[in-house]
mmCIF file of C-alpha atoms in Angstrom:
data_model
loop_
_atom_site.group_PDB
_atom_site.id
_atom_site.type_symbol
_atom_site.label_atom_id
_atom_site.label_comp_id
_atom_site.label_asym_id
_atom_site.label_seq_id
_atom_site.Cartn_x
_atom_site.Cartn_y
_atom_site.Cartn_z
ATOM 1 C CA MET A 26 46.561 53.969 56.171
ATOM 2 C CA GLN A 27 49.115 56.766 55.553
ATOM 3 C CA ILE A 28 52.181 57.315 57.548
ATOM 4 C CA LEU A 29 54.055 60.632 57.465
ATOM 5 C CA ILE A 30 57.834 60.406 58.367
ATOM 6 C CA ASN A 31 58.751 63.771 59.359
ATOM 7 C CA ALA A 32 62.346 62.844 59.846
ATOM 8 C CA LYS A 33 65.629 61.787 57.903
ATOM 9 C CA ILE A 34 65.516 58.257 57.835
ATOM 10 C CA SER A 35 67.537 56.007 55.649
ATOM 11 C CA PRO A 36 66.009 53.880 52.812
ATOM 12 C CA GLU A 37 66.793 50.815 54.760
ATOM 13 C CA HIS A 38 64.702 51.647 57.609
ATOM 14 C CA LEU A 39 61.920 52.983 55.387
ATOM 15 C CA ASP A 40 61.911 49.492 53.591
ATOM 16 C CA LYS A 41 61.777 47.812 56.948
ATOM 17 C CA ILE A 42 58.542 49.581 57.718
ATOM 18 C CA ARG A 43 56.979 49.129 54.251
ATOM 19 C CA ALA A 44 58.020 45.294 54.211
ATOM 20 C CA GLY A 45 56.429 44.822 57.543
ATOM 21 C CA PHE A 46 53.319 46.471 56.729
ATOM 22 C CA PRO A 47 52.353 46.075 53.133
ATOM 23 C CA GLY A 48 49.083 47.554 53.391
ATOM 24 C CA VAL A 49 50.433 50.764 54.980
ATOM 25 C CA GLU A 50 51.606 53.823 52.703
ATOM 26 C CA VAL A 51 54.882 55.201 54.115
ATOM 27 C CA LEU A 52 55.746 58.788 53.129
ATOM 28 C CA GLN A 53 58.654 60.695 53.800
ATOM 29 C CA ALA A 54 58.944 64.494 53.499
ATOM 30 C CA GLU A 55 61.895 66.079 51.863
ATOM 31 C CA SER A 56 61.095 69.748 53.124
ATOM 32 C CA ALA A 57 58.974 71.382 55.759
ATOM 33 C CA ALA A 58 56.424 72.567 53.117
ATOM 34 C CA GLU A 59 56.178 69.116 51.802
ATOM 35 C CA ALA A 60 55.473 67.828 55.038
ATOM 36 C CA VAL A 61 52.420 70.144 55.704
ATOM 37 C CA ARG A 62 51.250 68.832 52.547
ATOM 38 C CA LEU A 63 51.445 65.274 53.188
ATOM 39 C CA ALA A 64 50.382 65.553 56.807
ATOM 40 C CA GLN A 65 46.879 66.644 55.537
ATOM 41 C CA GLN A 66 46.144 62.861 54.506
ATOM 42 C CA ALA A 67 48.311 61.117 57.357
ATOM 43 C CA GLU A 68 46.623 59.174 60.146
ATOM 44 C CA VAL A 69 50.091 58.677 61.745
ATOM 45 C CA ILE A 70 52.966 61.039 62.104
ATOM 46 C CA VAL A 71 56.517 60.059 62.926
ATOM 47 C CA THR A 72 58.739 63.097 64.048
ATOM 48 C CA TRP A 73 61.109 64.565 66.237
ATOM 49 C CA GLY A 74 59.666 66.863 68.673
ATOM 50 C CA HIS A 75 61.583 69.975 67.654
ATOM 51 C CA ASN A 76 60.460 69.830 64.071
ATOM 52 C CA PHE A 77 56.707 68.966 64.506
ATOM 53 C CA ARG A 78 54.549 71.815 63.035
ATOM 54 C CA GLU A 79 51.407 72.767 64.639
ATOM 55 C CA GLU A 80 49.961 73.005 61.289
ATOM 56 C CA PHE A 81 49.881 69.076 61.023
ATOM 57 C CA LEU A 82 47.230 69.219 63.701
ATOM 58 C CA ALA A 83 44.806 70.326 60.928
ATOM 59 C CA SER A 84 44.751 67.110 59.371
ATOM 60 C CA PRO A 85 41.191 65.665 59.904
ATOM 61 C CA SER A 86 42.727 62.020 59.756
ATOM 62 C CA LEU A 87 45.539 62.444 62.267
ATOM 63 C CA ARG A 88 45.264 59.981 65.131
ATOM 64 C CA TRP A 89 48.493 59.187 66.499
ATOM 65 C CA ILE A 90 52.025 61.071 66.818
ATOM 66 C CA HIS A 91 55.127 59.065 67.275
ATOM 67 C CA ALA A 92 58.232 60.701 68.560
ATOM 68 C CA LEU A 93 61.736 59.304 67.935
ATOM 69 C CA SER A 94 62.863 60.811 71.000
ATOM 70 C CA ALA A 95 62.046 59.691 74.756
ATOM 71 C CA GLY A 96 61.289 63.433 75.609
ATOM 72 C CA VAL A 97 57.800 64.617 74.293
ATOM 73 C CA GLU A 98 57.420 68.135 76.076
ATOM 74 C CA GLY A 99 57.172 69.825 72.686
ATOM 75 C CA LEU A 100 54.334 67.308 71.684
ATOM 76 C CA LEU A 101 52.085 67.703 74.661
ATOM 77 C CA LEU A 102 49.616 69.692 72.548
ATOM 78 C CA PRO A 103 45.996 70.493 73.187
ATOM 79 C CA PRO A 104 44.582 67.479 71.218
ATOM 80 C CA VAL A 105 47.077 65.310 72.900
ATOM 81 C CA VAL A 106 46.334 66.489 76.237
ATOM 82 C CA GLU A 107 42.557 66.102 75.670
ATOM 83 C CA GLY A 108 43.062 62.393 74.363
ATOM 84 C CA ARG A 109 41.836 62.965 70.970
ATOM 85 C CA ILE A 110 45.386 62.105 69.328
ATOM 86 C CA LEU A 111 47.701 59.455 70.869
ATOM 87 C CA LEU A 112 51.102 60.047 71.500
ATOM 88 C CA SER A 113 54.064 57.540 71.955
ATOM 89 C CA ASN A 114 57.701 57.860 72.332
ATOM 90 C CA SER A 115 60.918 56.015 71.613
ATOM 91 C CA SER A 116 61.335 55.368 75.466
ATOM 92 C CA GLY A 117 63.719 52.227 76.111
ATOM 93 C CA ILE A 118 66.156 52.778 73.237
ATOM 94 C CA HIS A 119 68.514 55.381 74.825
ATOM 95 C CA GLY A 120 69.926 53.470 77.951
ATOM 96 C CA ILE A 121 72.977 51.916 76.408
ATOM 97 C CA PRO A 122 74.486 54.975 74.723
ATOM 98 C CA ILE A 123 73.573 57.369 77.567
ATOM 99 C CA ALA A 124 74.613 55.110 80.363
ATOM 100 C CA GLU A 125 78.009 54.898 78.848
ATOM 101 C CA HIS A 126 78.211 58.646 78.251
ATOM 102 C CA THR A 127 77.488 59.222 81.766
ATOM 103 C CA PHE A 128 80.191 56.875 83.039
ATOM 104 C CA ALA A 129 82.547 58.633 80.333
ATOM 105 C CA LEU A 130 81.732 61.821 82.373
ATOM 106 C CA PHE A 131 82.312 60.142 85.633
ATOM 107 C CA LEU A 132 85.667 58.729 84.656
ATOM 108 C CA SER A 133 86.781 62.041 83.218
ATOM 109 C CA PHE A 134 86.571 63.287 86.678
ATOM 110 C CA SER A 135 87.486 60.535 88.797
ATOM 111 C CA ARG A 136 90.575 59.722 86.412
ATOM 112 C CA GLY A 137 91.464 63.486 85.891
ATOM 113 C CA LEU A 138 90.963 63.155 81.977
ATOM 114 C CA TYR A 139 89.330 66.538 82.152
ATOM 115 C CA ARG A 140 92.568 68.064 83.290
ATOM 116 C CA PHE A 141 94.842 66.003 81.197
ATOM 117 C CA GLY A 142 93.477 66.941 77.942
ATOM 118 C CA LYS A 143 94.000 70.811 79.005
ATOM 119 C CA TYR A 144 97.711 69.912 79.798
ATOM 120 C CA GLN A 145 98.226 68.034 76.732
ATOM 121 C CA ALA A 146 97.082 71.031 74.552
ATOM 122 C CA GLU A 147 99.676 72.926 76.793
ATOM 123 C CA LYS A 148 102.256 70.202 76.146
ATOM 124 C CA ARG A 149 102.643 69.949 79.927
ATOM 125 C CA TRP A 150 103.674 66.951 81.671
ATOM 126 C CA GLN A 151 102.075 67.142 85.216
ATOM 127 C CA ARG A 152 101.575 63.972 87.243
ATOM 128 C CA ASP A 153 100.471 65.517 90.527
ATOM 129 C CA VAL A 154 96.735 65.340 89.997
ATOM 130 C CA PRO A 155 94.254 64.042 92.547
ATOM 131 C CA LEU A 156 92.906 60.626 90.991
ATOM 132 C CA SER A 157 90.205 58.422 92.465
ATOM 133 C CA GLU A 158 88.234 55.300 91.802
ATOM 134 C CA LEU A 159 84.582 54.569 91.263
ATOM 135 C CA ARG A 160 84.664 51.405 93.476
ATOM 136 C CA GLY A 161 83.106 51.839 96.804
ATOM 137 C CA LYS A 162 81.778 55.217 95.863
ATOM 138 C CA THR A 163 78.050 56.112 96.164
ATOM 139 C CA LEU A 164 76.071 56.766 92.856
ATOM 140 C CA GLY A 165 72.784 58.615 93.168
ATOM 141 C CA ILE A 166 70.333 58.243 90.235
ATOM 142 C CA VAL A 167 67.512 60.559 89.982
ATOM 143 C CA GLY A 168 65.004 58.901 87.775
ATOM 144 C CA LEU A 169 64.929 55.109 87.481
ATOM 145 C CA GLY A 170 63.291 54.669 83.984
ATOM 146 C CA ARG A 171 65.252 52.403 81.435
ATOM 147 C CA ILE A 172 68.295 54.894 81.289
ATOM 148 C CA GLY A 173 68.618 54.903 85.163
ATOM 149 C CA LEU A 174 68.491 51.199 85.423
ATOM 150 C CA GLU A 175 71.269 50.788 82.776
ATOM 151 C CA VAL A 176 73.219 53.593 84.697
ATOM 152 C CA ALA A 177 72.600 51.562 87.788
ATOM 153 C CA ARG A 178 73.795 48.054 86.154
ATOM 154 C CA LEU A 179 77.104 49.893 85.230
ATOM 155 C CA GLY A 180 77.487 51.234 88.632
ATOM 156 C CA ASN A 181 77.236 47.790 89.890
ATOM 157 C CA ALA A 182 79.846 46.454 87.450
ATOM 158 C CA PHE A 183 82.157 49.343 89.090
ATOM 159 C CA GLY A 184 81.413 48.450 92.380
ATOM 160 C CA MET A 185 79.489 51.252 93.456
ATOM 161 C CA ARG A 186 76.512 51.570 95.941
ATOM 162 C CA VAL A 187 73.367 52.710 94.087
ATOM 163 C CA LEU A 188 70.748 54.784 95.501
ATOM 164 C CA GLY A 189 67.817 55.710 93.359
ATOM 165 C CA VAL A 190 65.104 58.400 93.370
ATOM 166 C CA LYS A 191 61.641 57.364 91.701
ATOM 167 C CA ARG A 192 58.236 58.960 91.640
ATOM 168 C CA ASN A 193 56.819 55.877 92.904
ATOM 169 C CA PRO A 194 59.669 53.884 94.724
ATOM 170 C CA GLY A 195 58.357 50.392 95.702
ATOM 171 C CA GLN A 196 60.891 47.856 96.077
ATOM 172 C CA PRO A 197 64.417 48.429 94.918
ATOM 173 C CA PRO A 198 65.024 47.118 91.457
ATOM 174 C CA GLU A 199 67.970 44.492 90.944
ATOM 175 C CA GLY A 200 71.389 46.365 91.362
ATOM 176 C CA VAL A 201 69.732 49.349 93.371
ATOM 177 C CA ASN A 202 70.580 49.470 97.300
ATOM 178 C CA ARG A 203 67.748 51.658 98.078
ATOM 179 C CA VAL A 204 65.104 53.690 96.529
ATOM 180 C CA VAL A 205 63.148 56.698 97.842
ATOM 181 C CA SER A 206 60.586 59.056 96.446
ATOM 182 C CA MET A 207 61.200 62.551 95.386
ATOM 183 C CA GLU A 208 60.604 63.566 99.037
ATOM 184 C CA GLY A 209 63.743 61.623 99.982
ATOM 185 C CA LEU A 210 65.837 63.455 97.279
ATOM 186 C CA GLU A 211 67.593 65.420 100.175
ATOM 187 C CA LEU A 212 69.062 61.829 101.421
ATOM 188 C CA VAL A 213 70.503 61.064 97.903
ATOM 189 C CA LEU A 214 71.959 64.473 97.457
ATOM 190 C CA LYS A 215 73.750 64.224 100.812
ATOM 191 C CA GLU A 216 74.763 60.696 100.224
ATOM 192 C CA SER A 217 76.173 60.724 96.606
ATOM 193 C CA ASP A 218 79.611 60.941 95.472
ATOM 194 C CA PHE A 219 78.322 60.908 91.848
ATOM 195 C CA LEU A 220 74.865 62.231 91.007
ATOM 196 C CA VAL A 221 73.026 61.665 87.588
ATOM 197 C CA LEU A 222 69.691 63.038 86.479
ATOM 198 C CA THR A 223 67.759 61.036 84.031
ATOM 199 C CA VAL A 224 64.359 62.157 84.625
ATOM 200 C CA PRO A 225 61.900 63.426 82.006
ATOM 201 C CA LEU A 226 61.013 67.136 81.867
ATOM 202 C CA THR A 227 57.716 67.671 83.947
ATOM 203 C CA PRO A 228 56.424 70.366 86.175
ATOM 204 C CA GLU A 229 57.619 68.407 89.017
ATOM 205 C CA THR A 230 61.240 68.152 87.783
ATOM 206 C CA ARG A 231 61.574 71.410 86.375
ATOM 207 C CA GLY A 232 64.243 73.436 88.495
ATOM 208 C CA LEU A 233 64.704 70.186 90.456
ATOM 209 C CA ILE A 234 68.444 70.997 91.386
ATOM 210 C CA GLY A 235 68.808 74.537 92.254
ATOM 211 C CA ALA A 236 71.200 76.393 94.917
ATOM 212 C CA LYS A 237 69.524 74.670 97.930
ATOM 213 C CA GLU A 238 69.895 71.299 96.415
ATOM 214 C CA LEU A 239 73.648 71.954 95.476
ATOM 215 C CA ALA A 240 74.493 73.265 99.061
ATOM 216 C CA LEU A 241 73.323 69.718 100.176
ATOM 217 C CA MET A 242 75.789 67.761 98.271
ATOM 218 C CA LYS A 243 79.303 66.808 99.287
ATOM 219 C CA PRO A 244 82.171 69.315 98.287
ATOM 220 C CA THR A 245 83.690 66.374 96.370
ATOM 221 C CA ALA A 246 80.752 65.271 94.397
ATOM 222 C CA ILE A 247 80.237 65.417 90.722
ATOM 223 C CA LEU A 248 76.756 66.120 89.077
ATOM 224 C CA VAL A 249 75.970 64.619 85.639
ATOM 225 C CA ASN A 250 72.974 65.874 83.652
ATOM 226 C CA VAL A 251 71.693 63.782 80.781
ATOM 227 C CA ALA A 252 67.939 64.463 81.270
ATOM 228 C CA ARG A 253 66.792 68.053 80.170
ATOM 229 C CA GLY A 254 68.583 71.284 80.866
ATOM 230 C CA GLU A 255 65.746 72.822 82.532
ATOM 231 C CA THR A 256 65.911 70.463 85.444
ATOM 232 C CA VAL A 257 68.835 72.290 86.647
ATOM 233 C CA ASP A 258 69.225 76.054 87.686
ATOM 234 C CA GLU A 259 72.187 76.627 85.509
ATOM 235 C CA ALA A 260 73.181 80.107 87.078
ATOM 236 C CA ALA A 261 73.101 78.454 90.717
ATOM 237 C CA LEU A 262 75.217 75.514 89.201
ATOM 238 C CA ALA A 263 77.936 77.695 87.531
ATOM 239 C CA GLU A 264 78.124 79.702 90.959
ATOM 240 C CA ALA A 265 78.375 76.200 92.836
ATOM 241 C CA LEU A 266 81.184 75.068 90.587
ATOM 242 C CA LYS A 267 82.942 78.537 90.739
ATOM 243 C CA ASN A 268 82.765 78.471 94.629
ATOM 244 C CA GLY A 269 83.560 74.762 95.297
ATOM 245 C CA VAL A 270 80.225 73.975 96.520
ATOM 246 C CA ILE A 271 80.609 70.676 94.502
ATOM 247 C CA ALA A 272 83.725 69.208 92.521
ATOM 248 C CA GLY A 273 82.508 69.139 89.007
ATOM 249 C CA ALA A 274 79.566 68.747 86.708
ATOM 250 C CA GLY A 275 79.110 66.976 83.215
ATOM 251 C CA LEU A 276 76.559 68.401 81.361
ATOM 252 C CA ASP A 277 74.955 67.100 78.056
ATOM 253 C CA VAL A 278 71.741 69.149 78.109
ATOM 254 C CA PHE A 279 70.952 72.856 78.759
ATOM 255 C CA ALA A 280 67.910 75.097 79.137
ATOM 256 C CA THR A 281 68.788 76.843 75.852
ATOM 257 C CA GLU A 282 70.545 74.870 73.191
ATOM 258 C CA PRO A 283 72.959 75.603 71.701
ATOM 259 C CA LEU A 284 74.395 76.732 74.952
ATOM 260 C CA PRO A 285 74.850 80.577 74.405
ATOM 261 C CA ALA A 286 78.634 81.803 73.931
ATOM 262 C CA ASP A 287 78.147 84.124 77.134
ATOM 263 C CA SER A 288 76.978 81.355 79.594
ATOM 264 C CA PRO A 289 79.368 81.196 82.499
ATOM 265 C CA LEU A 290 79.489 77.515 82.143
ATOM 266 C CA TRP A 291 81.783 77.627 79.374
ATOM 267 C CA GLN A 292 84.579 79.351 81.329
ATOM 268 C CA LEU A 293 84.746 76.682 84.112
ATOM 269 C CA ASP A 294 87.571 74.143 84.109
ATOM 270 C CA ASN A 295 85.611 71.859 86.378
ATOM 271 C CA CYS A 296 82.428 71.618 83.941
ATOM 272 C CA ILE A 297 82.658 69.557 80.977
ATOM 273 C CA ILE A 298 80.220 70.414 78.122
ATOM 274 C CA THR A 299 79.035 67.875 75.731
ATOM 275 C CA PRO A 300 76.456 69.169 72.827
ATOM 276 C CA HIS A 301 73.273 66.997 73.680
ATOM 277 C CA CYS A 302 74.712 63.878 71.845
ATOM 278 C CA ALA A 303 74.590 61.280 74.807
ATOM 279 C CA ALA A 304 72.013 59.240 73.080
ATOM 280 C CA GLN A 305 73.912 59.328 69.620
ATOM 281 C CA SER A 306 74.814 55.837 68.656
ATOM 282 C CA PRO A 307 75.278 53.944 65.108
ATOM 283 C CA GLN A 308 72.466 51.751 66.409
ATOM 284 C CA TYR A 309 69.858 54.433 67.252
ATOM 285 C CA MET A 310 67.712 54.550 64.394
ATOM 286 C CA SER A 311 67.523 50.769 63.804
ATOM 287 C CA ARG A 312 66.154 50.516 67.299
ATOM 288 C CA ALA A 313 64.015 53.506 66.889
ATOM 289 C CA THR A 314 62.513 51.527 63.787
ATOM 290 C CA ASP A 315 62.062 48.350 65.388
ATOM 291 C CA LEU A 316 60.092 50.264 68.380
ATOM 292 C CA PHE A 317 57.975 52.195 66.011
ATOM 293 C CA CYS A 318 57.146 48.868 64.121
ATOM 294 C CA ARG A 319 56.166 47.336 67.678
ATOM 295 C CA ASN A 320 53.881 50.377 68.120
ATOM 296 C CA LEU A 321 52.428 50.188 64.646
ATOM 297 C CA ASP A 322 51.765 46.489 65.026
ATOM 298 C CA ALA A 323 49.593 47.079 68.085
ATOM 299 C CA TYR A 324 47.943 50.334 66.688
ATOM 300 C CA ILE A 325 46.785 47.930 63.739
ATOM 301 C CA LYS A 326 45.515 45.169 66.061
ATOM 302 C CA GLY A 327 43.702 47.861 68.271
ATOM 303 C CA GLU A 328 45.852 47.176 71.225
ATOM 304 C CA ALA A 329 47.570 49.277 73.850
ATOM 305 C CA LEU A 330 50.732 51.027 72.405
ATOM 306 C CA PRO A 331 53.879 49.733 74.097
ATOM 307 C CA THR A 332 55.181 53.028 74.685
ATOM 308 C CA LEU A 333 52.083 55.260 75.033
ATOM 309 C CA VAL A 334 52.720 58.519 76.735
ATOM 310 C CA ASN A 335 50.454 59.541 79.577
ATOM 311 C CA PRO A 336 49.926 63.423 78.701
ATOM 312 C CA GLN A 337 49.130 64.083 82.209
ATOM 313 C CA ARG A 338 52.370 62.986 83.617
ATOM 314 C CA GLY A 339 54.461 63.936 80.482
ATOM 315 C CA TYR A 340 56.028 60.686 79.835
#
C-alpha cells in the first residue's frame, strides 16, 4: 500500500506513521507536479482541502482521502459523494485551540481589550471604558460538535448559562443548560449575550446568519464566527455592526480569504479580525498524525474509520 502525504509534515511525524505501519510505503510530495505523479500509485492520500488536485482522482488505486482539517467542503467530489472513495477528516483535534481563541475574542470585548489596544497605539490613558463580566451571561453555541462542547466546558468554567443548537438535539450534554434544533435558533439568538458559530459548512448552514437573524439579537450581543465564513452574510453583518444592531463581532473566517482590502469589516472598530488561525497550535500536527494513524489502523483491519465523513451531510 502506498500513502501520499500531500502536505508539509515534519520528518518526526512521517517517521511515526512509518514506524507504526512498517508494511506501508509513505511518500511525501515536495511539489505540486511531484504530488500528481506520486498520486497515480497511491491508495491513500492525506491532504489539506485547499491543495487537493482533481488530477489525483485519475489514480486507479485511490480508495481513501484523509483531510488534515475538519472542514471538507472542497473534497466532496463526485467519486466521494458516490461512495467510490472514502473520505475522513481530522474532526476532534481542534477543540482546545479554537475554544480558547473564542474566549480570547469574548474577553477582548467584555474587558475592553479591543479598545485599549487602540488607545495604547495613541498613547492615550483612558479608563472610562464600559467593562463587563462573563459570569452570569448567556452563551449560545450553534453547533455542538467537539469544538462546541469544548466552548461549553469553558463557558461553565466562567459561570455562564449555556444554550446549544444542534441538528439532532436529544438530551442536553453535560455543561449545556438547553439544546434546541435549528428550528429553535431564534430563541438562542434572542437570549444570547455571546454567540459563537462552530458548525460545518453545509447547504443548511450556508448563510445561516443574515440581517433577519442579527436583528433578533440583543444590541449588547457579541457574535464570534470560528466556523466557515459563508455561514454569515458579511454585508449584513457589517451593516449591523455599523448601526449598533449588535455590539461587536470577532471573526476568524471569511467567505473570501484573505479578506479583501475593500471589505467594510476592516474599518469597523467593533469588529476583531483574525486570519483564520483559531486552530493553530504547536500540538496540531501531533494530534493530526495520531488521528490519521487511528484511521489507518482501522482501514487496514477493514473496520469503520473513526472520523469517516458522511458525504451527504458534508461532515
